[in-house]
mmCIF file of C-alpha atoms and ligand atoms in Angstrom:
data_model
loop_
_atom_site.group_PDB
_atom_site.id
_atom_site.type_symbol
_atom_site.label_atom_id
_atom_site.label_comp_id
_atom_site.label_asym_id
_atom_site.label_seq_id
_atom_site.Cartn_x
_atom_site.Cartn_y
_atom_site.Cartn_z
ATOM 1 C CA MET V 142 0.000 0.000 0.000
ATOM 2 C CA PRO V 143 1.396 3.411 -0.934
ATOM 3 C CA GLU V 144 0.857 4.727 2.607
ATOM 4 C CA TYR V 145 3.333 2.200 3.963
ATOM 5 C CA ALA V 146 5.798 2.053 1.041
ATOM 6 C CA GLN V 147 8.014 4.655 2.723
ATOM 7 C CA TYR V 148 9.079 2.152 5.358
ATOM 8 C CA ASN V 149 12.234 0.355 4.346
ATOM 9 C CA VAL V 150 11.294 -3.299 4.087
ATOM 10 C CA SER V 151 14.867 -4.465 3.495
ATOM 11 C CA GLU V 152 15.682 -3.515 7.048
ATOM 12 C CA TRP V 153 13.128 -5.878 8.481
ATOM 13 C CA ALA V 154 14.371 -7.746 11.518
ATOM 14 C CA GLU V 155 14.258 -11.522 11.719
ATOM 15 C CA PHE V 156 10.995 -13.035 12.839
ATOM 16 C CA SER V 157 10.809 -14.642 16.229
ATOM 17 C CA LYS V 158 8.120 -15.793 18.643
ATOM 18 C CA ARG V 159 7.869 -12.195 19.777
ATOM 19 C CA HIS V 160 6.311 -11.362 16.392
ATOM 20 C CA PHE V 161 4.125 -14.358 15.670
ATOM 21 C CA ASP V 162 3.450 -17.112 18.160
ATOM 22 C CA ASP V 163 1.054 -19.861 17.065
ATOM 23 C CA SER V 164 0.950 -21.315 20.573
ATOM 24 C CA LYS V 165 -0.801 -18.167 21.815
ATOM 25 C CA VAL V 166 -3.690 -18.393 19.379
ATOM 26 C CA GLY V 167 -6.203 -19.726 21.857
ATOM 27 C CA SER V 168 -9.743 -18.933 22.920
ATOM 28 C CA HIS V 169 -9.151 -15.173 22.876
ATOM 29 C CA THR V 170 -6.946 -13.999 20.049
ATOM 30 C CA ALA V 171 -5.506 -10.652 19.160
ATOM 31 C CA VAL V 172 -5.597 -9.115 15.671
ATOM 32 C CA ILE V 173 -4.047 -11.585 13.236
ATOM 33 C CA PRO V 174 -2.417 -10.137 10.132
ATOM 34 C CA THR V 175 -3.226 -11.923 6.883
ATOM 35 C CA GLU V 176 -1.550 -11.825 3.481
ATOM 36 C CA SER V 177 -4.389 -10.103 1.697
ATOM 37 C CA VAL V 178 -3.684 -6.467 0.878
ATOM 38 C CA PRO V 179 -6.661 -4.152 0.478
ATOM 39 C CA ASN V 180 -6.653 -2.226 -2.823
ATOM 40 C CA ASN V 181 -7.630 0.951 -1.080
ATOM 41 C CA LEU V 182 -9.279 2.056 2.096
ATOM 42 C CA THR V 183 -12.289 3.762 0.540
ATOM 43 C CA GLY V 184 -15.496 2.609 2.104
ATOM 44 C CA LEU V 185 -13.962 2.745 5.551
ATOM 45 C CA SER V 186 -14.983 5.487 7.964
ATOM 46 C CA GLU V 187 -12.457 8.003 9.246
ATOM 47 C CA ASP V 188 -12.163 6.126 12.556
ATOM 48 C CA GLU V 189 -11.744 2.796 10.778
ATOM 49 C CA ILE V 190 -8.927 4.231 8.633
ATOM 50 C CA LYS V 191 -7.207 5.517 11.793
ATOM 51 C CA LEU V 192 -7.567 2.105 13.429
ATOM 52 C CA TYR V 193 -6.219 0.369 10.325
ATOM 53 C CA GLY V 194 -3.219 2.718 10.369
ATOM 54 C CA LEU V 195 -2.604 2.054 14.051
ATOM 55 C CA VAL V 196 -2.605 -1.711 13.535
ATOM 56 C CA ALA V 197 -0.502 -1.490 10.370
ATOM 57 C CA ARG V 198 2.131 0.754 11.959
ATOM 58 C CA SER V 199 2.261 -1.463 15.046
ATOM 59 C CA LEU V 200 2.953 -4.448 12.824
ATOM 60 C CA ILE V 201 5.668 -2.576 10.925
ATOM 61 C CA LYS V 202 7.191 -1.394 14.200
ATOM 62 C CA ILE V 203 7.628 -4.872 15.658
ATOM 63 C CA ILE V 204 9.470 -6.123 12.573
ATOM 64 C CA TYR V 205 11.671 -3.045 12.232
ATOM 65 C CA PRO V 206 15.253 -3.154 13.572
ATOM 66 C CA LYS V 207 15.954 -2.400 17.196
ATOM 67 C CA ALA V 208 16.394 1.191 18.254
ATOM 68 C CA GLU V 209 19.816 1.826 19.726
ATOM 69 C CA PHE V 210 20.934 4.451 22.155
ATOM 70 C CA ASP V 211 23.769 5.310 24.486
ATOM 71 C CA ASP V 212 23.007 5.562 28.154
ATOM 72 C CA THR V 213 24.865 8.252 30.002
ATOM 73 C CA THR V 214 25.178 8.125 33.774
ATOM 74 C CA ALA V 215 26.982 10.954 35.516
ATOM 75 C CA MET V 216 28.027 10.792 39.162
ATOM 76 C CA ILE V 217 28.470 14.318 40.439
ATOM 77 C CA ALA V 218 30.095 15.063 43.789
ATOM 78 C CA VAL V 219 28.883 18.054 45.777
ATOM 79 C CA ASP V 220 30.636 18.396 49.148
ATOM 80 C CA LYS V 221 30.287 14.969 50.751
ATOM 81 C CA HIS V 222 27.276 13.950 48.681
ATOM 82 C CA THR V 223 27.087 12.179 45.355
ATOM 83 C CA PHE V 224 24.308 12.946 42.903
ATOM 84 C CA LYS V 225 23.388 10.836 39.934
ATOM 85 C CA ALA V 226 22.084 12.049 36.580
ATOM 86 C CA THR V 227 21.058 9.783 33.721
ATOM 87 C CA GLY V 228 20.360 10.526 30.095
ATOM 88 C CA LYS V 229 19.929 8.824 26.729
ATOM 89 C CA CYS V 230 21.353 9.581 23.322
ATOM 90 C CA ILE V 231 19.764 7.795 20.338
ATOM 91 C CA THR V 232 22.417 6.405 17.989
ATOM 92 C CA ASN V 233 20.195 4.378 15.645
ATOM 93 C CA GLN V 234 16.536 5.241 15.489
ATOM 94 C CA GLY V 235 15.406 1.756 14.339
ATOM 95 C CA TRP V 236 11.663 1.319 14.828
ATOM 96 C CA TYR V 237 11.373 4.843 16.178
ATOM 97 C CA ALA V 238 11.394 5.783 12.468
ATOM 98 C CA VAL V 239 7.819 4.534 12.158
ATOM 99 C CA ASP V 240 6.155 6.518 14.934
ATOM 100 C CA GLY V 241 8.758 9.050 15.991
ATOM 101 C CA LYS V 242 11.200 8.732 18.844
ATOM 102 C CA PRO V 243 10.158 9.091 22.443
ATOM 103 C CA GLU V 244 11.271 12.145 24.331
ATOM 104 C CA ALA V 245 14.667 11.286 25.760
ATOM 105 C CA LYS V 246 16.523 13.286 28.332
ATOM 106 C CA GLU V 247 19.901 14.089 26.835
ATOM 107 C CA LEU V 248 22.967 15.011 28.873
ATOM 108 C CA PRO V 249 25.651 17.343 27.481
ATOM 109 C CA PRO V 250 29.047 15.763 26.708
ATOM 110 C CA LEU V 251 30.920 15.174 29.969
ATOM 111 C CA SER V 252 34.416 14.001 30.846
ATOM 112 C CA GLU V 253 35.747 12.406 33.989
ATOM 113 C CA GLY V 254 36.921 14.847 36.597
ATOM 114 C CA GLN V 255 35.259 17.788 34.902
ATOM 115 C CA GLU V 256 34.249 20.599 37.223
ATOM 116 C CA LEU V 257 30.694 21.800 36.914
ATOM 117 C CA GLN V 258 29.318 25.156 37.910
ATOM 118 C CA GLY V 259 25.860 25.314 39.346
ATOM 119 C CA GLU V 260 23.621 26.450 42.114
ATOM 120 C CA TYR V 261 22.528 24.044 44.777
ATOM 121 C CA LYS V 262 19.864 24.369 47.395
ATOM 122 C CA ILE V 263 18.057 22.133 49.828
ATOM 123 C CA THR V 264 14.296 21.901 49.496
ATOM 124 C CA GLU V 265 12.006 20.386 52.084
ATOM 125 C CA GLY V 266 8.987 18.304 51.302
ATOM 126 C CA GLU V 267 6.832 15.492 52.547
ATOM 127 C CA THR V 268 6.537 12.004 51.161
ATOM 128 C CA GLU V 269 3.308 11.322 49.356
ATOM 129 C CA PRO V 270 1.164 8.200 49.443
ATOM 130 C CA PRO V 271 1.443 5.976 46.369
ATOM 131 C CA LYS V 272 -0.418 7.421 43.406
ATOM 132 C CA ARG V 273 -3.815 6.068 42.443
ATOM 133 C CA TYR V 274 -3.868 3.658 39.532
ATOM 134 C CA THR V 275 -4.914 4.882 36.122
ATOM 135 C CA GLU V 276 -6.832 2.413 33.977
ATOM 136 C CA ALA V 277 -3.667 1.418 32.072
ATOM 137 C CA GLU V 278 -1.750 0.935 35.338
ATOM 138 C CA LEU V 279 -4.520 -1.140 36.874
ATOM 139 C CA LEU V 280 -4.633 -3.364 33.783
ATOM 140 C CA ALA V 281 -0.858 -3.868 34.110
ATOM 141 C CA ALA V 282 -1.231 -4.573 37.842
ATOM 142 C CA MET V 283 -3.851 -7.237 37.105
ATOM 143 C CA GLU V 284 -1.464 -8.884 34.702
ATOM 144 C CA LEU V 285 1.224 -8.977 37.399
ATOM 145 C CA ALA V 286 -1.156 -9.614 40.274
ATOM 146 C CA GLY V 287 1.141 -12.306 41.577
ATOM 147 C CA GLN V 288 3.900 -9.830 42.273
ATOM 148 C CA LYS V 289 1.799 -7.807 44.633
ATOM 149 C CA LEU V 290 0.999 -10.748 46.883
ATOM 150 C CA GLU V 291 2.199 -10.799 50.465
ATOM 151 C CA ASP V 292 3.057 -14.481 50.564
ATOM 152 C CA GLU V 293 6.352 -14.968 48.797
ATOM 153 C CA GLU V 294 5.744 -18.556 47.786
ATOM 154 C CA ALA V 295 2.423 -17.724 46.147
ATOM 155 C CA ARG V 296 4.046 -14.716 44.515
ATOM 156 C CA THR V 297 6.808 -16.789 42.969
ATOM 157 C CA LEU V 298 4.313 -19.369 41.801
ATOM 158 C CA MET V 299 2.077 -16.744 40.201
ATOM 159 C CA LYS V 300 5.026 -15.136 38.503
ATOM 160 C CA LEU V 301 6.428 -18.390 37.161
ATOM 161 C CA GLN V 302 3.107 -19.695 35.961
ATOM 162 C CA LYS V 303 1.751 -16.347 34.777
ATOM 163 C CA ARG V 304 -1.300 -16.496 37.002
ATOM 164 C CA GLY V 305 -2.506 -12.970 36.436
ATOM 165 C CA LEU V 306 -6.090 -11.854 36.858
ATOM 166 C CA GLY V 307 -7.989 -12.452 33.634
ATOM 167 C CA THR V 308 -6.413 -12.662 30.195
ATOM 168 C CA ASP V 309 -5.359 -9.960 27.733
ATOM 169 C CA ALA V 310 -8.826 -10.234 26.218
ATOM 170 C CA THR V 311 -10.860 -10.258 29.452
ATOM 171 C CA ARG V 312 -9.082 -7.736 31.715
ATOM 172 C CA GLY V 313 -10.674 -4.748 29.944
ATOM 173 C CA PRO V 314 -14.237 -6.123 30.239
ATOM 174 C CA ILE V 315 -13.575 -7.079 33.912
ATOM 175 C CA LEU V 316 -12.705 -3.450 34.693
ATOM 176 C CA LYS V 317 -15.675 -2.152 32.694
ATOM 177 C CA SER V 318 -17.970 -4.401 34.695
ATOM 178 C CA LEU V 319 -16.542 -3.019 37.969
ATOM 179 C CA PHE V 320 -17.249 0.531 36.733
ATOM 180 C CA ASP V 321 -20.748 -0.400 35.512
ATOM 181 C CA LYS V 322 -21.597 -1.935 38.894
ATOM 182 C CA GLU V 323 -20.243 1.224 40.577
ATOM 183 C CA TYR V 324 -17.597 -0.576 42.603
ATOM 184 C CA LEU V 325 -15.009 1.715 40.994
ATOM 185 C CA ALA V 326 -15.176 5.351 39.930
ATOM 186 C CA LYS V 327 -12.811 7.683 38.110
ATOM 187 C CA LYS V 328 -11.719 11.135 39.205
ATOM 188 C CA GLY V 329 -9.847 12.474 36.202
ATOM 189 C CA LYS V 330 -7.647 9.558 35.183
ATOM 190 C CA SER V 331 -7.292 8.138 38.703
ATOM 191 C CA ILE V 332 -9.369 5.169 39.803
ATOM 192 C CA TYR V 333 -10.990 5.119 43.234
ATOM 193 C CA PRO V 334 -13.019 2.438 44.981
ATOM 194 C CA THR V 335 -16.575 3.614 45.690
ATOM 195 C CA GLU V 336 -18.228 3.311 49.093
ATOM 196 C CA LEU V 337 -20.168 0.380 47.649
ATOM 197 C CA GLY V 338 -16.956 -1.291 46.478
ATOM 198 C CA MET V 339 -15.270 -0.883 49.858
ATOM 199 C CA TYR V 340 -18.414 -2.094 51.608
ATOM 200 C CA LEU V 341 -18.526 -5.239 49.475
ATOM 201 C CA ILE V 342 -14.896 -6.067 50.253
ATOM 202 C CA LYS V 343 -15.489 -5.421 53.940
ATOM 203 C CA CYS V 344 -18.637 -7.499 54.215
ATOM 204 C CA LEU V 345 -18.029 -10.367 51.818
ATOM 205 C CA PRO V 346 -17.266 -13.235 54.220
ATOM 206 C CA VAL V 347 -15.604 -15.536 51.656
ATOM 207 C CA LYS V 348 -11.862 -14.890 51.718
ATOM 208 C CA GLU V 349 -11.177 -16.882 48.541
ATOM 209 C CA LEU V 350 -13.435 -14.616 46.480
ATOM 210 C CA LYS V 351 -11.345 -11.603 47.503
ATOM 211 C CA SER V 352 -7.999 -13.302 46.955
ATOM 212 C CA ALA V 353 -5.834 -12.499 43.939
ATOM 213 C CA ALA V 354 -3.914 -15.744 44.523
ATOM 214 C CA TYR V 355 -7.079 -17.826 44.470
ATOM 215 C CA THR V 356 -8.321 -16.145 41.296
ATOM 216 C CA GLY V 357 -4.906 -16.809 39.766
ATOM 217 C CA GLU V 358 -5.205 -20.461 40.779
ATOM 218 C CA LEU V 359 -8.591 -20.710 38.996
ATOM 219 C CA GLU V 360 -7.111 -19.010 35.916
ATOM 220 C CA LYS V 361 -4.344 -21.580 35.944
ATOM 221 C CA GLN V 362 -6.843 -24.428 36.007
ATOM 222 C CA LEU V 363 -8.777 -22.873 33.112
ATOM 223 C CA ASN V 364 -5.516 -22.676 31.225
ATOM 224 C CA ASN V 365 -4.852 -26.328 32.010
ATOM 225 C CA ILE V 366 -8.243 -27.252 30.520
ATOM 226 C CA ALA V 367 -7.272 -25.347 27.361
ATOM 227 C CA LEU V 368 -3.989 -27.284 27.252
ATOM 228 C CA GLY V 369 -5.793 -30.589 27.842
ATOM 229 C CA LYS V 370 -4.013 -31.121 31.167
ATOM 230 C CA CYS V 371 -7.143 -30.896 33.295
ATOM 231 C CA SER V 372 -10.652 -32.266 32.861
ATOM 232 C CA TYR V 373 -13.504 -29.860 32.228
ATOM 233 C CA ASP V 374 -16.023 -31.986 34.160
ATOM 234 C CA LYS V 375 -13.745 -32.195 37.180
ATOM 235 C CA TYR V 376 -13.302 -28.419 37.189
ATOM 236 C CA ILE V 377 -17.034 -27.685 36.866
ATOM 237 C CA ALA V 378 -17.833 -30.156 39.667
ATOM 238 C CA PHE V 379 -15.255 -28.405 41.853
ATOM 239 C CA ILE V 380 -16.736 -24.956 41.084
ATOM 240 C CA LYS V 381 -20.267 -26.181 41.802
ATOM 241 C CA GLN V 382 -19.221 -27.582 45.142
ATOM 242 C CA LYS V 383 -17.310 -24.409 46.058
ATOM 243 C CA THR V 384 -20.208 -22.160 45.007
ATOM 244 C CA ALA V 385 -22.601 -24.087 47.263
ATOM 245 C CA GLU V 386 -20.145 -23.751 50.171
ATOM 246 C CA TRP V 387 -19.696 -20.022 49.597
ATOM 247 C CA PHE V 388 -23.423 -19.340 49.364
ATOM 248 C CA LYS V 389 -23.907 -21.092 52.692
ATOM 249 C CA VAL V 390 -21.238 -18.944 54.342
ATOM 250 C CA ILE V 391 -22.707 -15.756 52.821
ATOM 251 C CA ALA V 392 -26.286 -16.615 53.815
ATOM 252 C CA GLU V 393 -25.214 -17.273 57.404
ATOM 253 C CA SER V 394 -23.076 -14.151 57.751
ATOM 254 C CA GLU V 395 -24.130 -11.114 59.780
ATOM 255 C CA ASP V 396 -23.493 -8.707 56.932
ATOM 256 C CA SER V 397 -25.352 -10.731 54.332
ATOM 257 C CA LYS V 398 -28.147 -8.187 54.070
ATOM 258 C CA PHE V 399 -25.713 -5.900 52.239
ATOM 259 C CA THR V 400 -27.446 -2.756 53.351
ATOM 260 C CA SER V 401 -25.297 0.219 52.509
ATOM 261 C CA SER V 402 -24.602 2.851 55.126
ATOM 262 C CA THR V 403 -27.124 5.267 53.583
ATOM 263 C CA GLU V 404 -29.818 2.610 53.584
ATOM 264 C CA GLN V 405 -29.144 2.035 57.259
ATOM 265 C CA GLN V 406 -30.021 5.676 57.843
ATOM 266 C CA LEU V 407 -33.301 5.544 55.928
ATOM 267 C CA ILE V 408 -35.452 4.481 58.855
ATOM 268 C CA CYS V 409 -39.154 5.340 59.227
ATOM 269 C CA PRO V 410 -39.565 7.979 61.985
ATOM 270 C CA PHE V 411 -42.901 6.415 62.998
ATOM 271 C CA CYS V 412 -42.489 2.643 63.041
ATOM 272 C CA GLY V 413 -38.690 2.258 62.806
ATOM 273 C CA LYS V 414 -38.813 -0.022 59.771
ATOM 274 C CA PRO V 415 -36.436 0.670 56.867
ATOM 275 C CA LEU V 416 -37.624 2.723 53.906
ATOM 276 C CA ILE V 417 -37.379 1.372 50.388
ATOM 277 C CA LYS V 418 -36.466 3.455 47.362
ATOM 278 C CA LEU V 419 -39.052 3.397 44.573
ATOM 279 C CA ASP V 420 -39.352 5.288 41.285
ATOM 280 C CA TRP V 421 -41.443 8.032 42.789
ATOM 281 C CA GLY V 422 -39.777 8.294 46.186
ATOM 282 C CA TYR V 423 -39.328 6.502 49.497
ATOM 283 C CA SER V 424 -41.897 4.295 51.137
ATOM 284 C CA CYS V 425 -41.973 2.683 54.580
ATOM 285 C CA THR V 426 -41.642 -1.097 54.462
ATOM 286 C CA GLY V 427 -44.095 -1.179 57.376
ATOM 287 C CA TYR V 428 -47.024 -0.320 55.042
ATOM 288 C CA LYS V 429 -48.479 -3.817 55.503
ATOM 289 C CA ASP V 430 -48.771 -3.060 59.199
ATOM 290 C CA GLY V 431 -50.566 0.192 58.469
ATOM 291 C CA CYS V 432 -47.701 2.711 58.386
ATOM 292 C CA LYS V 433 -48.351 5.290 55.690
ATOM 293 C CA PHE V 434 -45.073 7.216 55.900
ATOM 294 C CA HIS V 435 -43.580 8.107 52.540
ATOM 295 C CA VAL V 436 -41.483 10.872 50.979
ATOM 296 C CA ASN V 437 -41.936 11.901 47.351
ATOM 297 C CA LYS V 438 -38.786 12.402 45.284
ATOM 298 C CA LYS V 439 -40.216 15.614 43.884
ATOM 299 C CA ILE V 440 -42.136 18.020 46.114
ATOM 300 C CA SER V 441 -43.620 21.240 44.672
ATOM 301 C CA GLY V 442 -41.310 21.118 41.666
ATOM 302 C CA LYS V 443 -38.183 20.539 43.751
ATOM 303 C CA SER V 444 -36.141 17.318 43.665
ATOM 304 C CA ILE V 445 -35.462 16.035 47.158
ATOM 305 C CA THR V 446 -32.018 14.514 47.694
ATOM 306 C CA GLU V 447 -31.336 11.302 49.594
ATOM 307 C CA ASN V 448 -29.363 13.234 52.208
ATOM 308 C CA GLN V 449 -32.399 15.444 52.824
ATOM 309 C CA VAL V 450 -34.577 12.362 53.317
ATOM 310 C CA ILE V 451 -32.008 10.915 55.755
ATOM 311 C CA MET V 452 -32.018 14.161 57.727
ATOM 312 C CA LEU V 453 -35.812 14.226 57.718
ATOM 313 C CA CYS V 454 -35.943 10.675 59.096
ATOM 314 C CA LYS V 455 -33.212 11.215 61.666
ATOM 315 C CA SER V 456 -34.091 14.611 63.104
ATOM 316 C CA GLY V 457 -37.673 15.141 61.941
ATOM 317 C CA ARG V 458 -36.783 18.162 59.788
ATOM 318 C CA THR V 459 -34.519 19.040 56.857
ATOM 319 C CA ALA V 460 -32.376 22.152 56.587
ATOM 320 C CA ILE V 461 -34.140 24.972 54.759
ATOM 321 C CA ILE V 462 -34.740 24.083 51.103
ATOM 322 C CA LYS V 463 -34.879 26.930 48.628
ATOM 323 C CA GLY V 464 -36.906 27.173 45.452
ATOM 324 C CA PHE V 465 -40.169 25.264 45.893
ATOM 325 C CA THR V 466 -42.822 26.322 43.382
ATOM 326 C CA ALA V 467 -46.367 26.960 44.636
ATOM 327 C CA LYS V 468 -49.451 26.222 42.503
ATOM 328 C CA SER V 469 -49.665 29.971 41.826
ATOM 329 C CA GLY V 470 -46.230 29.825 40.205
ATOM 330 C CA SER V 471 -44.450 31.808 42.911
ATOM 331 C CA THR V 472 -41.423 30.253 44.589
ATOM 332 C CA PHE V 473 -40.843 29.851 48.296
ATOM 333 C CA ASP V 474 -38.319 28.450 50.762
ATOM 334 C CA ALA V 475 -39.310 26.022 53.506
ATOM 335 C CA TYR V 476 -38.188 23.166 55.719
ATOM 336 C CA LEU V 477 -39.609 19.712 55.184
ATOM 337 C CA ALA V 478 -40.788 18.297 58.488
ATOM 338 C CA VAL V 479 -42.460 15.156 59.801
ATOM 339 C CA ASP V 480 -46.031 15.961 60.810
ATOM 340 C CA LYS V 481 -46.529 13.635 63.778
ATOM 341 C CA GLU V 482 -50.332 13.876 63.787
ATOM 342 C CA LYS V 483 -50.940 13.278 60.104
ATOM 343 C CA GLN V 484 -47.959 10.879 59.824
ATOM 344 C CA GLU V 485 -46.765 12.606 56.694
ATOM 345 C CA VAL V 486 -44.271 15.135 55.370
ATOM 346 C CA SER V 487 -45.312 18.778 55.508
ATOM 347 C CA PHE V 488 -43.804 22.215 54.920
ATOM 348 C CA GLN V 489 -42.543 24.238 57.833
ATOM 349 C CA PHE V 490 -41.832 27.889 57.170
ATOM 350 C CA PRO V 491 -39.092 30.066 58.647
ATOM 351 C CA GLU V 492 -40.152 32.055 61.744
ATOM 352 C CA ARG V 493 -40.608 35.447 60.101
ATOM 353 C CA ARG V 494 -43.032 34.113 57.528
ATOM 354 C CA LYS V 495 -45.166 32.511 60.229
ATOM 355 C CA LYS V 496 -46.317 35.966 61.327
HETATM 356 ZN ZN1 LIG Z 784 -43.220 3.332 58.982
#
């Protein structure tokens, strides 16, 4: 294809298993290059052409010669202290020719014993906690899950046998599922566990289900089935037995109700039963016993937040809420309060308006 003719084919490196590895074509495969060359890329959308280019350049990159560079390390003595500076100098751009070279820190030419002029000062700072994972970092951490284990033996085993969490093809969907279920959330590029995620880890009474090592062990067995070293039926029977055991433990555990901390605060101020969230608002689960307490999600044109409902249930009154709309169209501010006689929610107005 003319787009890729500029790359010098005669410089292609020798093929090895790093380029094409038949043994890795298993249940989930990556993009496999074929020998058919498209005449042109018309008929593809702009995004598809970009994707094609990305795949094509990646392929060309891996069969291009190695990039070569000189590493420079300078040890610089200042009083009694030694400082180290490192830099790179690219001597043969190799595969960098395809996509451009990465930004390398270059050091000026130096000779041994050379005196350097400079200003030095001491700055004070505090150590920072480890940075939050980005999505790419978390994916890499899943792949190397074994190396983060506390138990050294399990760690070595995971590392040797490549017992990461998931496979190249499934790690992305595993993360997506954790985001969809709101166990994880992103702030900018950083990933945080949600309250729900932390609560699940805290309450789930089955240690194996929270263990990276155990998940790695299951992955290994799946791999053994793929390699014909382990029987499918035996594995499924094992999983069935384990699942039954785990369900029993979960059902008998104290925390099995999985009520979140906000749900624990949504308690009916009249009968003390928990409220349930419905499409239109909150209703007391004691309605079968005659309790009529409920809170609408929207009151006089104003959406009521869950925190306001919690406050209403706990202390009998919300903070002042601004911007209700009366039937006449005028707006007003009011508290929402529990009317003990009518057993319902009513407006309470600030003192001065009472007059
Ligand atoms: Zn009630």
